[in-house]
mmCIF file of C-alpha atoms in Angstrom:
data_model
loop_
_atom_site.group_PDB
_atom_site.id
_atom_site.type_symbol
_atom_site.label_atom_id
_atom_site.label_comp_id
_atom_site.label_asym_id
_atom_site.label_seq_id
_atom_site.Cartn_x
_atom_site.Cartn_y
_atom_site.Cartn_z
ATOM 1 C CA UNK H 3 -64.313 -108.284 10.595
ATOM 2 C CA UNK H 4 -63.554 -105.103 8.598
ATOM 3 C CA UNK H 5 -64.318 -102.895 11.613
ATOM 4 C CA UNK H 6 -61.857 -104.847 13.746
ATOM 5 C CA UNK H 7 -59.109 -104.369 11.136
ATOM 6 C CA UNK H 8 -59.790 -100.610 10.935
ATOM 7 C CA UNK H 9 -59.699 -100.287 14.721
ATOM 8 C CA UNK H 10 -56.390 -102.156 14.841
ATOM 9 C CA UNK H 11 -54.905 -99.841 12.205
ATOM 10 C CA UNK H 12 -56.053 -96.723 14.049
ATOM 11 C CA UNK H 13 -54.559 -98.000 17.305
ATOM 12 C CA UNK H 14 -51.267 -98.873 15.570
ATOM 13 C CA UNK H 15 -50.860 -95.426 13.998
ATOM 14 C CA UNK H 16 -48.496 -93.159 15.931
ATOM 15 C CA UNK H 17 -50.204 -90.305 17.756
ATOM 16 C CA UNK H 18 -49.556 -86.845 16.344
ATOM 17 C CA UNK H 19 -48.279 -84.139 18.685
ATOM 18 C CA UNK H 20 -50.919 -81.772 20.075
ATOM 19 C CA UNK H 21 -49.332 -78.886 18.151
ATOM 20 C CA UNK H 22 -49.387 -80.715 14.807
ATOM 21 C CA UNK H 23 -49.698 -78.511 11.737
ATOM 22 C CA UNK H 24 -52.809 -79.560 9.824
ATOM 23 C CA UNK H 25 -52.558 -83.208 10.947
ATOM 24 C CA UNK H 26 -48.998 -83.606 9.636
ATOM 25 C CA UNK H 27 -45.991 -84.941 11.564
ATOM 26 C CA UNK H 28 -44.687 -81.345 11.488
ATOM 27 C CA UNK H 29 -45.317 -79.355 14.692
ATOM 28 C CA UNK H 30 -45.165 -75.689 15.539
ATOM 29 C CA UNK H 31 -41.975 -74.296 17.034
ATOM 30 C CA UNK H 32 -41.913 -72.123 20.144
ATOM 31 C CA UNK H 33 -40.897 -68.475 19.888
ATOM 32 C CA UNK H 34 -37.408 -68.079 18.381
ATOM 33 C CA UNK H 35 -34.901 -65.280 18.929
ATOM 34 C CA UNK H 36 -33.195 -63.221 16.229
ATOM 35 C CA UNK H 37 -29.898 -64.748 15.159
ATOM 36 C CA UNK H 38 -26.705 -63.547 16.864
ATOM 37 C CA UNK H 39 -25.287 -62.716 13.422
ATOM 38 C CA UNK H 40 -26.696 -62.648 9.921
ATOM 39 C CA UNK H 41 -30.348 -63.205 9.085
ATOM 40 C CA UNK H 42 -32.996 -65.889 9.491
ATOM 41 C CA UNK H 43 -36.290 -66.621 7.739
ATOM 42 C CA UNK H 44 -39.172 -67.238 10.147
ATOM 43 C CA UNK H 45 -41.686 -69.289 8.182
ATOM 44 C CA UNK H 46 -45.284 -69.816 9.291
ATOM 45 C CA UNK H 47 -47.794 -72.385 8.076
ATOM 46 C CA UNK H 48 -50.598 -70.964 5.959
ATOM 47 C CA UNK H 49 -53.165 -73.768 6.298
ATOM 48 C CA UNK H 50 -55.810 -74.202 8.991
ATOM 49 C CA UNK H 51 -53.210 -74.209 11.768
ATOM 50 C CA UNK H 52 -51.137 -71.023 11.710
ATOM 51 C CA UNK H 53 -47.883 -71.429 13.574
ATOM 52 C CA UNK H 54 -44.121 -71.128 13.274
ATOM 53 C CA UNK H 55 -43.200 -74.149 11.149
ATOM 54 C CA UNK H 56 -39.530 -73.534 10.298
ATOM 55 C CA UNK H 57 -36.600 -71.200 10.874
ATOM 56 C CA UNK H 58 -33.847 -71.064 8.237
ATOM 57 C CA UNK H 59 -30.667 -69.294 9.347
ATOM 58 C CA UNK H 60 -28.127 -67.863 6.943
ATOM 59 C CA UNK H 61 -25.058 -68.141 9.202
ATOM 60 C CA UNK H 62 -24.630 -70.952 9.953
ATOM 61 C CA UNK H 63 -26.861 -72.476 7.291
ATOM 62 C CA UNK H 64 -29.386 -74.491 9.305
ATOM 63 C CA UNK H 65 -33.081 -75.276 9.287
ATOM 64 C CA UNK H 66 -34.982 -75.760 12.539
ATOM 65 C CA UNK H 67 -38.198 -77.778 12.391
ATOM 66 C CA UNK H 68 -40.209 -79.879 14.843
ATOM 67 C CA UNK H 69 -40.750 -83.283 13.258
ATOM 68 C CA UNK H 70 -42.651 -86.043 15.064
ATOM 69 C CA UNK H 71 -42.746 -83.821 18.147
ATOM 70 C CA UNK H 72 -38.959 -83.332 18.295
ATOM 71 C CA UNK H 73 -37.193 -80.070 17.432
ATOM 72 C CA UNK H 74 -34.320 -80.682 15.008
ATOM 73 C CA UNK H 75 -31.622 -78.530 13.451
ATOM 74 C CA UNK H 76 -30.670 -79.735 9.981
ATOM 75 C CA UNK H 77 -27.460 -78.408 8.386
ATOM 76 C CA UNK H 78 -27.588 -76.971 4.871
ATOM 77 C CA UNK H 79 -26.295 -79.489 2.325
ATOM 78 C CA UNK H 80 -26.846 -77.515 -0.893
ATOM 79 C CA UNK H 81 -28.155 -74.171 -2.099
ATOM 80 C CA UNK H 82 -29.139 -72.628 -5.420
ATOM 81 C CA UNK H 83 -30.756 -69.555 -6.875
ATOM 82 C CA UNK H 84 -30.529 -65.914 -6.004
ATOM 83 C CA UNK H 85 -29.257 -64.854 -2.589
ATOM 84 C CA UNK H 86 -30.970 -62.201 -0.496
ATOM 85 C CA UNK H 87 -29.917 -61.357 3.057
ATOM 86 C CA UNK H 88 -27.689 -64.439 3.073
ATOM 87 C CA UNK H 89 -30.536 -66.840 2.202
ATOM 88 C CA UNK H 90 -30.806 -68.699 -1.120
ATOM 89 C CA UNK H 91 -34.010 -69.016 -3.126
ATOM 90 C CA UNK H 92 -33.661 -72.800 -2.674
ATOM 91 C CA UNK H 93 -31.779 -74.625 0.053
ATOM 92 C CA UNK H 94 -31.538 -78.323 0.853
ATOM 93 C CA UNK H 95 -30.971 -79.391 4.460
ATOM 94 C CA UNK H 96 -30.097 -82.929 5.501
ATOM 95 C CA UNK H 97 -29.571 -84.861 8.733
ATOM 96 C CA UNK H 98 -29.855 -88.620 9.110
ATOM 97 C CA UNK H 99 -32.763 -89.857 7.009
ATOM 98 C CA UNK H 100 -34.493 -86.445 6.803
ATOM 99 C CA UNK H 101 -34.079 -84.211 3.768
ATOM 100 C CA UNK H 102 -35.818 -80.839 3.786
ATOM 101 C CA UNK H 103 -35.956 -78.473 0.822
ATOM 102 C CA UNK H 104 -36.992 -74.861 1.349
ATOM 103 C CA UNK H 105 -37.913 -72.606 -1.548
ATOM 104 C CA UNK H 106 -38.666 -69.005 -0.705
ATOM 105 C CA UNK H 107 -39.211 -65.591 -2.207
ATOM 106 C CA UNK H 108 -37.705 -62.679 -0.292
ATOM 107 C CA UNK H 109 -39.086 -59.182 -0.895
ATOM 108 C CA UNK H 110 -37.526 -56.074 0.668
ATOM 109 C CA UNK H 111 -40.159 -53.686 1.981
ATOM 110 C CA UNK H 112 -39.614 -50.036 2.929
ATOM 111 C CA UNK H 113 -41.618 -50.488 6.137
ATOM 112 C CA UNK H 114 -39.406 -53.341 7.410
ATOM 113 C CA UNK H 115 -36.128 -52.527 9.124
ATOM 114 C CA UNK H 116 -33.447 -55.215 9.529
ATOM 115 C CA UNK H 117 -35.316 -57.731 7.402
ATOM 116 C CA UNK H 118 -37.748 -58.428 4.585
ATOM 117 C CA UNK H 119 -41.019 -60.173 3.773
ATOM 118 C CA UNK H 120 -41.371 -63.760 2.598
ATOM 119 C CA UNK H 121 -44.738 -63.708 0.796
ATOM 120 C CA UNK H 122 -44.442 -67.322 -0.335
ATOM 121 C CA UNK H 123 -42.355 -70.342 0.544
ATOM 122 C CA UNK H 124 -42.592 -74.120 0.564
ATOM 123 C CA UNK H 125 -41.074 -76.765 2.795
ATOM 124 C CA UNK H 126 -40.661 -80.229 1.293
ATOM 125 C CA UNK H 127 -39.822 -83.106 3.649
ATOM 126 C CA UNK H 128 -38.519 -86.406 2.312
ATOM 127 C CA UNK H 129 -37.964 -89.477 4.496
ATOM 128 C CA UNK H 130 -37.340 -93.007 3.211
ATOM 129 C CA UNK H 131 -40.423 -95.210 3.343
ATOM 130 C CA UNK H 132 -42.756 -92.299 4.116
ATOM 131 C CA UNK H 133 -44.860 -89.949 2.046
ATOM 132 C CA UNK H 134 -43.229 -86.744 0.854
ATOM 133 C CA UNK H 135 -44.750 -83.699 2.543
ATOM 134 C CA UNK H 136 -45.007 -80.285 0.896
ATOM 135 C CA UNK H 137 -46.162 -77.495 3.198
ATOM 136 C CA UNK H 138 -46.960 -73.948 1.992
ATOM 137 C CA UNK H 139 -45.420 -71.240 4.166
ATOM 138 C CA UNK H 140 -44.982 -67.458 4.405
ATOM 139 C CA UNK H 141 -43.189 -65.217 6.843
ATOM 140 C CA UNK H 142 -40.482 -62.689 7.510
ATOM 141 C CA UNK H 143 -36.706 -62.430 7.455
ATOM 142 C CA UNK H 144 -35.200 -60.925 10.575
ATOM 143 C CA UNK H 145 -31.558 -59.920 10.876
ATOM 144 C CA UNK H 146 -29.283 -59.455 13.863
ATOM 145 C CA UNK H 147 -29.325 -55.904 15.095
ATOM 146 C CA UNK H 148 -26.407 -53.991 13.686
ATOM 147 C CA UNK H 149 -25.914 -56.437 10.770
ATOM 148 C CA UNK H 150 -24.794 -54.289 7.821
ATOM 149 C CA UNK H 151 -26.438 -56.492 5.137
ATOM 150 C CA UNK H 152 -30.098 -55.443 5.503
ATOM 151 C CA UNK H 153 -29.508 -51.752 4.811
#
């Protein structure tokens, strides 16, 4: 009887996308372009699956993620902390029932033009009735060519 219940639960669970990051409902994003203006943080997963997990743009303040196999752009709802290249140390993005909080550290590097390094970041996803996810990330900030801020 127990085996039948376990099989029923496995069959009832939604299938994860093929490009799932470490078995989470978060998927990798396809290649993204530099922003038309301002800067964006390109954040990659650091677990077993290494892929583009999120893109946070400074102008306009949005976060792009692929959740449950669907790419979504969430507008920034709040921001706090120091600002570097137009991006806050902590930003909260919200759309519908999804709340995403990104915390990141931006480090200028002499060998990077029009951007900076993001040695550590986290993405926290909150959805009612579901487990909170916290995903470690790292990446780079890239800025539109000719943007005066990075220099």
